[in-house]
XYZ file of C-alpha atoms in Angstrom:
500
model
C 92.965 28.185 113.406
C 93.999 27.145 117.088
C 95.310 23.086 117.177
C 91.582 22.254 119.149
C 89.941 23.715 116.384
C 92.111 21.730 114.055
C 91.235 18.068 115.573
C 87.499 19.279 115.990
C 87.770 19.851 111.976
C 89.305 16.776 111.349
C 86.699 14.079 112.213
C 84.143 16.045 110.115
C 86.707 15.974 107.251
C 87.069 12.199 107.796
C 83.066 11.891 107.684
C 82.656 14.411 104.557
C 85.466 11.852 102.379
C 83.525 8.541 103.855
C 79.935 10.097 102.602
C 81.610 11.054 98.688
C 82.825 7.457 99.003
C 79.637 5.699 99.740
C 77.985 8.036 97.122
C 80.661 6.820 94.654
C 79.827 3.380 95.421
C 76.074 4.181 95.025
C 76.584 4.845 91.676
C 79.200 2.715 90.248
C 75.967 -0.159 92.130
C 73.855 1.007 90.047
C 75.435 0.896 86.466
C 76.184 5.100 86.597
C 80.239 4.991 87.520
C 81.550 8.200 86.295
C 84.755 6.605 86.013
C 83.841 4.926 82.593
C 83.123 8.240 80.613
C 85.908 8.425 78.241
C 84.861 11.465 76.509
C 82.629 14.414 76.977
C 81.752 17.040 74.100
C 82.676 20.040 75.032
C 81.345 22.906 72.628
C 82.313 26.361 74.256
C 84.508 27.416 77.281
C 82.883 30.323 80.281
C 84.624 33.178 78.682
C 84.277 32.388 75.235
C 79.981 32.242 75.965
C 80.374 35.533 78.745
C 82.415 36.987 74.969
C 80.130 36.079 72.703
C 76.908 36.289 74.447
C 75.004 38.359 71.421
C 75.411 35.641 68.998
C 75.227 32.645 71.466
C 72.362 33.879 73.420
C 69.037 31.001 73.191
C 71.706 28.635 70.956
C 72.627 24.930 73.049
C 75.932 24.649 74.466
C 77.995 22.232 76.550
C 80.559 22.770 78.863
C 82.576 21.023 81.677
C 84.610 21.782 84.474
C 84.692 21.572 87.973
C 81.902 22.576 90.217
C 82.798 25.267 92.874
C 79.325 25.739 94.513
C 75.715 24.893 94.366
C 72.642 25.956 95.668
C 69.303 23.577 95.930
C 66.239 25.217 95.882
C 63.253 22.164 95.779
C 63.115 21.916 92.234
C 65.529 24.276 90.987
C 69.214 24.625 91.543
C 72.052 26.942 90.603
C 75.668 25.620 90.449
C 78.611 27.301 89.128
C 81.442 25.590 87.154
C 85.019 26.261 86.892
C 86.873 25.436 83.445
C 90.111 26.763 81.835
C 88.949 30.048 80.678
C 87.220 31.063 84.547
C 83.613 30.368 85.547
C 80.039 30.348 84.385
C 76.630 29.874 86.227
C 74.189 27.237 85.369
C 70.380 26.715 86.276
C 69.129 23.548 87.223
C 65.765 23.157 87.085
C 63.852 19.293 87.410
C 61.485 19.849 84.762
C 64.284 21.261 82.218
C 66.778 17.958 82.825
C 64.105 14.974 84.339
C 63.621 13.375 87.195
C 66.131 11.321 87.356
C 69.007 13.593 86.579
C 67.627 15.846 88.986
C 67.461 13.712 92.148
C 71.618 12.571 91.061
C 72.547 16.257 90.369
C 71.341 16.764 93.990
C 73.647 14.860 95.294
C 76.669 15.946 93.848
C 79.392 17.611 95.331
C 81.582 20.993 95.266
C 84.551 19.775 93.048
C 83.136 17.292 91.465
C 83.837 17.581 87.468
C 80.637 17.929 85.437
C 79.758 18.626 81.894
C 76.253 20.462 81.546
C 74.485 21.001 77.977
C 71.886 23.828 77.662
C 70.853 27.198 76.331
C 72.856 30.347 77.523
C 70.419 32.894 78.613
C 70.540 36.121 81.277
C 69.314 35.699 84.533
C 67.006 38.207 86.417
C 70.279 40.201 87.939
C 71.893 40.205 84.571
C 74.176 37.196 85.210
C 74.972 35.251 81.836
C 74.473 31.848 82.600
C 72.993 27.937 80.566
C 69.704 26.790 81.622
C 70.573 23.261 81.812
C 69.013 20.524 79.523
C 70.857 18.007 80.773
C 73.839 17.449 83.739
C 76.662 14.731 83.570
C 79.071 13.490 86.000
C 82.026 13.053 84.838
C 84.408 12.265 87.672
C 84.027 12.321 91.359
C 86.003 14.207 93.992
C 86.739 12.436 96.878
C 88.720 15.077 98.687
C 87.278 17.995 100.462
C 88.420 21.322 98.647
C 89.797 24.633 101.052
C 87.067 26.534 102.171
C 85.541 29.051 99.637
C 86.506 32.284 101.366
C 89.656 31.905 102.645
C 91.316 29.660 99.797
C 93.961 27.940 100.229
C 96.552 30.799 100.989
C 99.142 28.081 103.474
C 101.950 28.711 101.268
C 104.024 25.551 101.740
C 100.669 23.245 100.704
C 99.851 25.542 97.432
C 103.703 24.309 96.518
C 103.092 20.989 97.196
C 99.780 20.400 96.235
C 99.836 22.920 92.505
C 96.645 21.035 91.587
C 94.809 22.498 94.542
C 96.278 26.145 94.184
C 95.258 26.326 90.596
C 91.220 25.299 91.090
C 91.014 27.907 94.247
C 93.142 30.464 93.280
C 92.577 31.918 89.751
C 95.324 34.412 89.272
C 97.641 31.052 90.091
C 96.545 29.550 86.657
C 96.731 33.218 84.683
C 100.367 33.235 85.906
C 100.738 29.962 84.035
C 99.092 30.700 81.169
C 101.041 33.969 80.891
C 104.377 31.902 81.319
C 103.278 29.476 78.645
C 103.051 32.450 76.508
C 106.112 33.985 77.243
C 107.875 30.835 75.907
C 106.060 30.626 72.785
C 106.531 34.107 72.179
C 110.120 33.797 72.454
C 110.026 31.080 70.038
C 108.201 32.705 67.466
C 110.483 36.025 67.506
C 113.647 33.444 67.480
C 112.318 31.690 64.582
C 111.669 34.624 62.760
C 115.121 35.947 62.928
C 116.021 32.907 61.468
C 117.160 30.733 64.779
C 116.769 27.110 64.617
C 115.678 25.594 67.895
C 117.971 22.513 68.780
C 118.075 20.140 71.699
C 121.202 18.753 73.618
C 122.189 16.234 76.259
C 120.952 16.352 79.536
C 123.123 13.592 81.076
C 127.003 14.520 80.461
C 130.349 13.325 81.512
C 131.637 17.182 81.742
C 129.121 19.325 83.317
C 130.874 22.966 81.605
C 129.755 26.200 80.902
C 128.618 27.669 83.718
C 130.705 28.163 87.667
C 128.131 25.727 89.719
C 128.218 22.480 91.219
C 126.779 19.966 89.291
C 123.978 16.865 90.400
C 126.271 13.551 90.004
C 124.145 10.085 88.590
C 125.616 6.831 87.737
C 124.322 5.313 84.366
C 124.479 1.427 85.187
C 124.222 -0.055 81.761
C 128.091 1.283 80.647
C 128.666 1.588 84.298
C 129.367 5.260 84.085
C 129.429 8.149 86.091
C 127.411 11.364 84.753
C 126.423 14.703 85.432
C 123.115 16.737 85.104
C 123.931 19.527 82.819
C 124.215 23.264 84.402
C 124.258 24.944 81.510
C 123.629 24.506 77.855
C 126.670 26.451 76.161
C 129.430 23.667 75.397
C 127.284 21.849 73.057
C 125.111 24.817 71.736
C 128.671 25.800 70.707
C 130.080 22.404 68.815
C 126.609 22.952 66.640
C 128.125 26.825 65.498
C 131.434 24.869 64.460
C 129.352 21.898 62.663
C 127.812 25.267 60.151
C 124.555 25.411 62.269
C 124.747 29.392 62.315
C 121.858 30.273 64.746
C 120.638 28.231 67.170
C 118.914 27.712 70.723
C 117.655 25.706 73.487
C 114.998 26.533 75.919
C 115.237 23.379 78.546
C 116.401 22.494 82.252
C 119.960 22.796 83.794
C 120.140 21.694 87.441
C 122.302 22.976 89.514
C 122.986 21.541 93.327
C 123.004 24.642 95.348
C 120.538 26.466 97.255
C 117.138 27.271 97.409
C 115.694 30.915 97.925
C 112.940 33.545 96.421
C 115.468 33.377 92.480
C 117.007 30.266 93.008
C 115.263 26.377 92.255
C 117.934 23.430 91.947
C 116.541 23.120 88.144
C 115.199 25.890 86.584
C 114.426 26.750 82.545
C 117.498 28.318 80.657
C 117.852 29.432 77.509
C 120.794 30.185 75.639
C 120.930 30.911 71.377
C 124.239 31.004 69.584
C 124.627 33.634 66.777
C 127.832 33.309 64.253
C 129.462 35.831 63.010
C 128.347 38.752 65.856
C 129.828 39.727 69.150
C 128.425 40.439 72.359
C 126.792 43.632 70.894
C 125.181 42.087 68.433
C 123.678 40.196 71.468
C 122.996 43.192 73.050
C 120.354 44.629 70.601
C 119.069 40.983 70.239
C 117.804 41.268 74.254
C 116.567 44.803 73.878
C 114.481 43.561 70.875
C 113.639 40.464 72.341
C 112.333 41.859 75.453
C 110.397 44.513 73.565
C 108.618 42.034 71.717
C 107.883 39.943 74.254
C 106.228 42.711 76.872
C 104.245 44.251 74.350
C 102.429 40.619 72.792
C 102.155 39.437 76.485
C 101.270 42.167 78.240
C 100.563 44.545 75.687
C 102.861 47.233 77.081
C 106.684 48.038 77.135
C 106.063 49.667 80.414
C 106.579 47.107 83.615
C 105.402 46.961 86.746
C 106.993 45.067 89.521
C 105.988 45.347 93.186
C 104.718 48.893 92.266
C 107.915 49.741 90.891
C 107.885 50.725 86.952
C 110.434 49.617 84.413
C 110.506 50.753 80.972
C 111.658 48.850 78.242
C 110.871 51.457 75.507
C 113.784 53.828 76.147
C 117.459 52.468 75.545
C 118.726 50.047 77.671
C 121.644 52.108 79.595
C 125.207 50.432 78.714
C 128.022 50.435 81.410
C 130.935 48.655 82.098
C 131.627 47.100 85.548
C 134.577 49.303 86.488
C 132.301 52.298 85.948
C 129.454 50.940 87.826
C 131.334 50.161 90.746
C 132.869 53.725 90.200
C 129.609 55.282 90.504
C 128.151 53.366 93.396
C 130.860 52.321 95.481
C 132.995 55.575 94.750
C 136.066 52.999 93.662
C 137.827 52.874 90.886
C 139.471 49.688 89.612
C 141.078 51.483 86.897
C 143.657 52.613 89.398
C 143.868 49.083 91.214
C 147.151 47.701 89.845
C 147.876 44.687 92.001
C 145.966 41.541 93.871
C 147.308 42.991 97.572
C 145.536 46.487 96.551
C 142.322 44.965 95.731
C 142.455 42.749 98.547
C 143.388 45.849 101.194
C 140.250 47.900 99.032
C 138.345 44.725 99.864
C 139.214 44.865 103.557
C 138.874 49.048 103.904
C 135.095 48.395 102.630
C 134.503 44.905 104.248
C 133.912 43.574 101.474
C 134.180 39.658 102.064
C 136.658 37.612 99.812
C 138.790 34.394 99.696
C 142.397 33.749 99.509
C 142.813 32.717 96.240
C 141.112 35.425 94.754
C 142.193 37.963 92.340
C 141.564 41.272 91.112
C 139.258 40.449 89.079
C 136.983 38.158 91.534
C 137.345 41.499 94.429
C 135.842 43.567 91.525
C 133.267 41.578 91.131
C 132.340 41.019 94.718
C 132.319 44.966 94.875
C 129.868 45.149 91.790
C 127.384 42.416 93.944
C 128.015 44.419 96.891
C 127.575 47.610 95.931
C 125.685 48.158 92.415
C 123.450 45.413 91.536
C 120.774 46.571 93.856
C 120.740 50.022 92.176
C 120.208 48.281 88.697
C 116.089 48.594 88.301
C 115.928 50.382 84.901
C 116.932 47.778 82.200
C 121.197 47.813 82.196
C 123.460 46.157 80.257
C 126.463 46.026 82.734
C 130.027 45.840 80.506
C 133.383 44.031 80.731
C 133.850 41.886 83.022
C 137.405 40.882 84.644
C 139.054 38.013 82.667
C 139.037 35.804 86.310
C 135.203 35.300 86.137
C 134.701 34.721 82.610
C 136.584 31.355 81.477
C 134.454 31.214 77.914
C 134.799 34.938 76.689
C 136.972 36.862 74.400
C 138.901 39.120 75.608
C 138.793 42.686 75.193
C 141.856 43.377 72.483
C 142.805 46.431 74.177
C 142.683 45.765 77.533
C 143.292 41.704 77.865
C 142.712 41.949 81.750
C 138.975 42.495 80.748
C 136.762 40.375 78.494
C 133.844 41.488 75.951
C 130.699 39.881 78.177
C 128.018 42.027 79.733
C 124.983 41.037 82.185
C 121.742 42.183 81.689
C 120.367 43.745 84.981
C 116.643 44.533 85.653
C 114.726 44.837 89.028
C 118.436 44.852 90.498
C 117.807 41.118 89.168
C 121.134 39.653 86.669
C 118.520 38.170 83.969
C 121.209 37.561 80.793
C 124.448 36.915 80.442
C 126.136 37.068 77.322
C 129.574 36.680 75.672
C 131.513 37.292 72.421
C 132.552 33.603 72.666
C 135.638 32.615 73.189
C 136.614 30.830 69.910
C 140.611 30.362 69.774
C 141.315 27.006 71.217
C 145.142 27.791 72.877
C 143.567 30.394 75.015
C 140.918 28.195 76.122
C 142.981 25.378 76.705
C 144.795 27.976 79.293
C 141.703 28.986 80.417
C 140.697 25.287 81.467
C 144.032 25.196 82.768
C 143.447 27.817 85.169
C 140.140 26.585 86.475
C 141.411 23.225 86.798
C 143.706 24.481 89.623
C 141.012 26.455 91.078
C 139.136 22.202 90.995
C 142.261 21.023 92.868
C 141.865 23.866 95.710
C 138.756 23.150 96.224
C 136.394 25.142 94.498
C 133.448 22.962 93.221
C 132.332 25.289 90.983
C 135.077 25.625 88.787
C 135.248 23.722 85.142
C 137.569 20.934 83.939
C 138.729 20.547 80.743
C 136.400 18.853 77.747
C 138.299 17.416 75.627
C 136.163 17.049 73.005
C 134.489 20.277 73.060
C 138.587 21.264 72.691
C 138.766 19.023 69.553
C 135.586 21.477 68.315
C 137.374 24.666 68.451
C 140.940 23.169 67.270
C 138.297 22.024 64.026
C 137.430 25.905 63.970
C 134.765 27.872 65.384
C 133.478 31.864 63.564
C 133.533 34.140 65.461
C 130.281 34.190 67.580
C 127.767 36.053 70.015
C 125.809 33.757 72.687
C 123.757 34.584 75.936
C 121.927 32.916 78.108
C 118.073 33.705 80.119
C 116.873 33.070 82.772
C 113.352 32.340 81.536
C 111.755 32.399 85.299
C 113.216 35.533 86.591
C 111.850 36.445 83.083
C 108.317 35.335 84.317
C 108.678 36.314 87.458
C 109.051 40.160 86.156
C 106.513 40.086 83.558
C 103.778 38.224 86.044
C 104.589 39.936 89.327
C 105.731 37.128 91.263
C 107.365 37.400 94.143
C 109.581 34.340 94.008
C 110.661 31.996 91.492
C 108.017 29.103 93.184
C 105.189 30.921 91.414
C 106.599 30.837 88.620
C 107.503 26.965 88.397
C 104.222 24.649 88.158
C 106.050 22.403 90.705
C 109.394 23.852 92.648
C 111.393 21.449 94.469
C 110.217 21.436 98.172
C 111.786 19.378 101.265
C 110.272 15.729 101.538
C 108.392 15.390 104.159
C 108.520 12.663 106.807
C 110.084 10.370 104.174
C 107.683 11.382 101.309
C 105.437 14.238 99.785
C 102.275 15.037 101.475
């Protein structure tokens, strides 16, 4: 639409929202405010009637929602509402509802929220529908919805205004429906394998457990400075020492970095804590749990994203990072003894790095370089270097490497998992190091938590815990293209001062 066309629009907009005022005013003059209706009985939903249509057919419903369209014939009319469950059609006729009703139904408006009672019958073309015995308004809209054919497709707005996206565009709200049951499913195969769902602080003094920088907040009653959480792990982990064997958390971390098609500043984590296990024991816990979760969802194990497959019925492939960067960037770490070598292997491929990186960090910019793209088939990617894993075990035979793995699909990391660290001299070194990486400069890195130290001096088993990504999760098993679908309301750039 050209910007003449635009301010030609707009004084007809204005117009349309002055003549849904006045007709709110009408009403409320005359005693019939919609705005006092506190309740409306609402027997059936569009899908459950279209379902059930044998036994409903010539029985009295009532429904609401929000009308979409109408069409006024004298003295019939044919309106269609939208609820939860879709749409139905409903006939209007004067004689059927009175008068009265009638000449108010009339005037009513596309959007406006209505519950209508009558008998569900079939049309002449076949269309299920309720012959209406009687129409209430039960809230007026004073805004002008996007046009019917074209929707509301400006990206940017359908962020901003979610309310608007979800009442024009229907496979919007079946994307949150589906992530609503992706969560409880989750929870319900958790709970059968005995987990107990726990919650944790929020608001923390040591943001830990994760390399990001963290949201900083000042608490004013104990005049304190906090953190938002980043990750979930630290106290997850001081529950395992207290005797809680299994437990999780599905809830927000927020993390102050950027903002692209995976990334929101907070986003839904989950992480579960099993004692006594390693990081294979975690391993066949994601292959189950993703099983599960596909097949009650979607009711497949096969996945399609952007027209590409994945199948989660075959075994998730198992490879350690050395031999993944072996096979797609033709180098092998194995034979890398030194920092200088890795760095001059890092130069040779252009392969970008810092200073005070190490072996272990140049490996791991070679594995994001070169392999994670090539990851589409579910992959549980092995062994990472010591540098980039401050909270694992390491590997008893090779020390330089610990036992974590990444769970790749889509070319997407979606889990990360650990056989936790749990001997408190090593991780006091291991703070130690990423302390000094905190005084050069890297905002990223942990400090030291004390008490969380005191926890594993007290004891910690010997444990397996991951953490998911629950919307890259959604965004694979809904086929979203970024992780804004997938959140009801993403964080977008205030505009002019505030949200419009």
């Amino acid at each position: 639409m050209s910007d003449q066309q635009k301010q030609a629009q707009e004084p007809d907009l204005n117009q349309l929202r002055k003549v849904r005022r006045e007709k709110l005013a009408d009403l409320q003059e005359n005693g019939r405010d919609p705005f006092v209706i506190t309740s409306y009985d609402q027997t059936h939903h569009s899908q459950e009637i279209k379902d059930n249509y044998q036994e409903l057919e010539g029985t009295q419903v009532s429904i609401a929602g929000r009308m979409m369209s109408k069409r006024v014939m004298g003295k019939a009319s044919f309106c269609n509402v939208q609820d939860l469950q879709g749409n139905i059609q409903s006939y209007v006729a004067r004689d059927s509802v009175g008068e009265e009703v009638y000449k108010d139904f009339k005037k009513f408006d596309v959007g406006d929220l209505v519950g209508i009672e009558g008998e569900v019958f079939t049309t002449k073309t076949g269309e299920i529908s309720i012959h209406a015995s009687n129409v209430t308004l039960l809230a007026k809209s004073l805004q002008i919805l996007p046009e019917k054919f074209h929707g509301l497709t400006n990206t940017d707005l359908r962020y901003r205004q979610r309310y608007v996206d979800l009442i024009m565009n229907p496979e919007v709200k079946e994307t949150f429906i589906k992530r609503s049951k992706i969560i409880s499913t989750i929870r319900k195969y958790l709970d059968g394998q005995g987990f107990m769902e726990v919650e944790t602080p929020m608001l923390v003094q040591n943001a830990g457990g994760a390399a990001a920088r963290p949201f900083l907040t000042h608490f004013n009653a104990l005049d304190e400075d906090l953190k938002l959480r980043i990750s979930l792990e630290l106290y997850l982990k001081r529950l395992i020492v207290g005797g809680m064997e299994r437990v999780y958390e599905i809830g927000r971390v927020f993390r102050n970095e950027g903002l692209d098609t995976r990334h929101n500043p907070e986003f839904t984590l989950m992480e579960l804590y099993q004692a006594y296990t390693d990081y294979h024991g975690m391993m066949d816990l994601t292959e189950n749990l993703y099983r599960y979760v596909a097949q009650e969802v979607l009711g497949t194990m096969k996945i399609s994203y952007n027209g590409v497959e994945m199948d989660l019925e075959k075994p998730f492939e198992r490879i350690t990072m050395v031999d993944a960067v072996k096979r797609y960037a033709g180098v092998d770490f194995t034979n890398v003894k030194t920092d200088e070598e890795a760095k001059a292997l890092a130069d040779e491929h252009h392969v970008e790095y810092e200073s005070r990186h190490k072996k272990g960090d140049i490996l791991s910019l070679f594995f994001e370089e070169y392999a994670e793209e090539h990851l589409i088939q579910p992959t549980f990617v092995m062994d990472h270097p010591i540098e980039i894993s401050p909270l694992t075990k390491k590997k008893p035979d090779n020390p330089d490497y610990v036992e974590r793995f990444e769970f790749f699909m889509n070319g997407w990391e979606m889990a990360n998992a650990y056989s936790e660290l749990n001997d408190p001299i090593d991780q006091r070194e291991r703070f130690r190091a990423q302390e000094e990486l905190l005084a050069q400069g890297d905002e990223e890195a942990n400090s030291t938590d004390e008490d969380f130290m005191n926890a594993l001096e007290i004891g910690m088993p010997p444990t397996g815990g991951i953490g998911f990504g629950i919307d890259r999760m959604c965004m694979l098993l809904t086929d979203s293209a970024a992780i804004r679908d997938v959140l009801a309301f993403p964080t977008m750039k205030t505009l002019g001062g505030k949200d419009q």
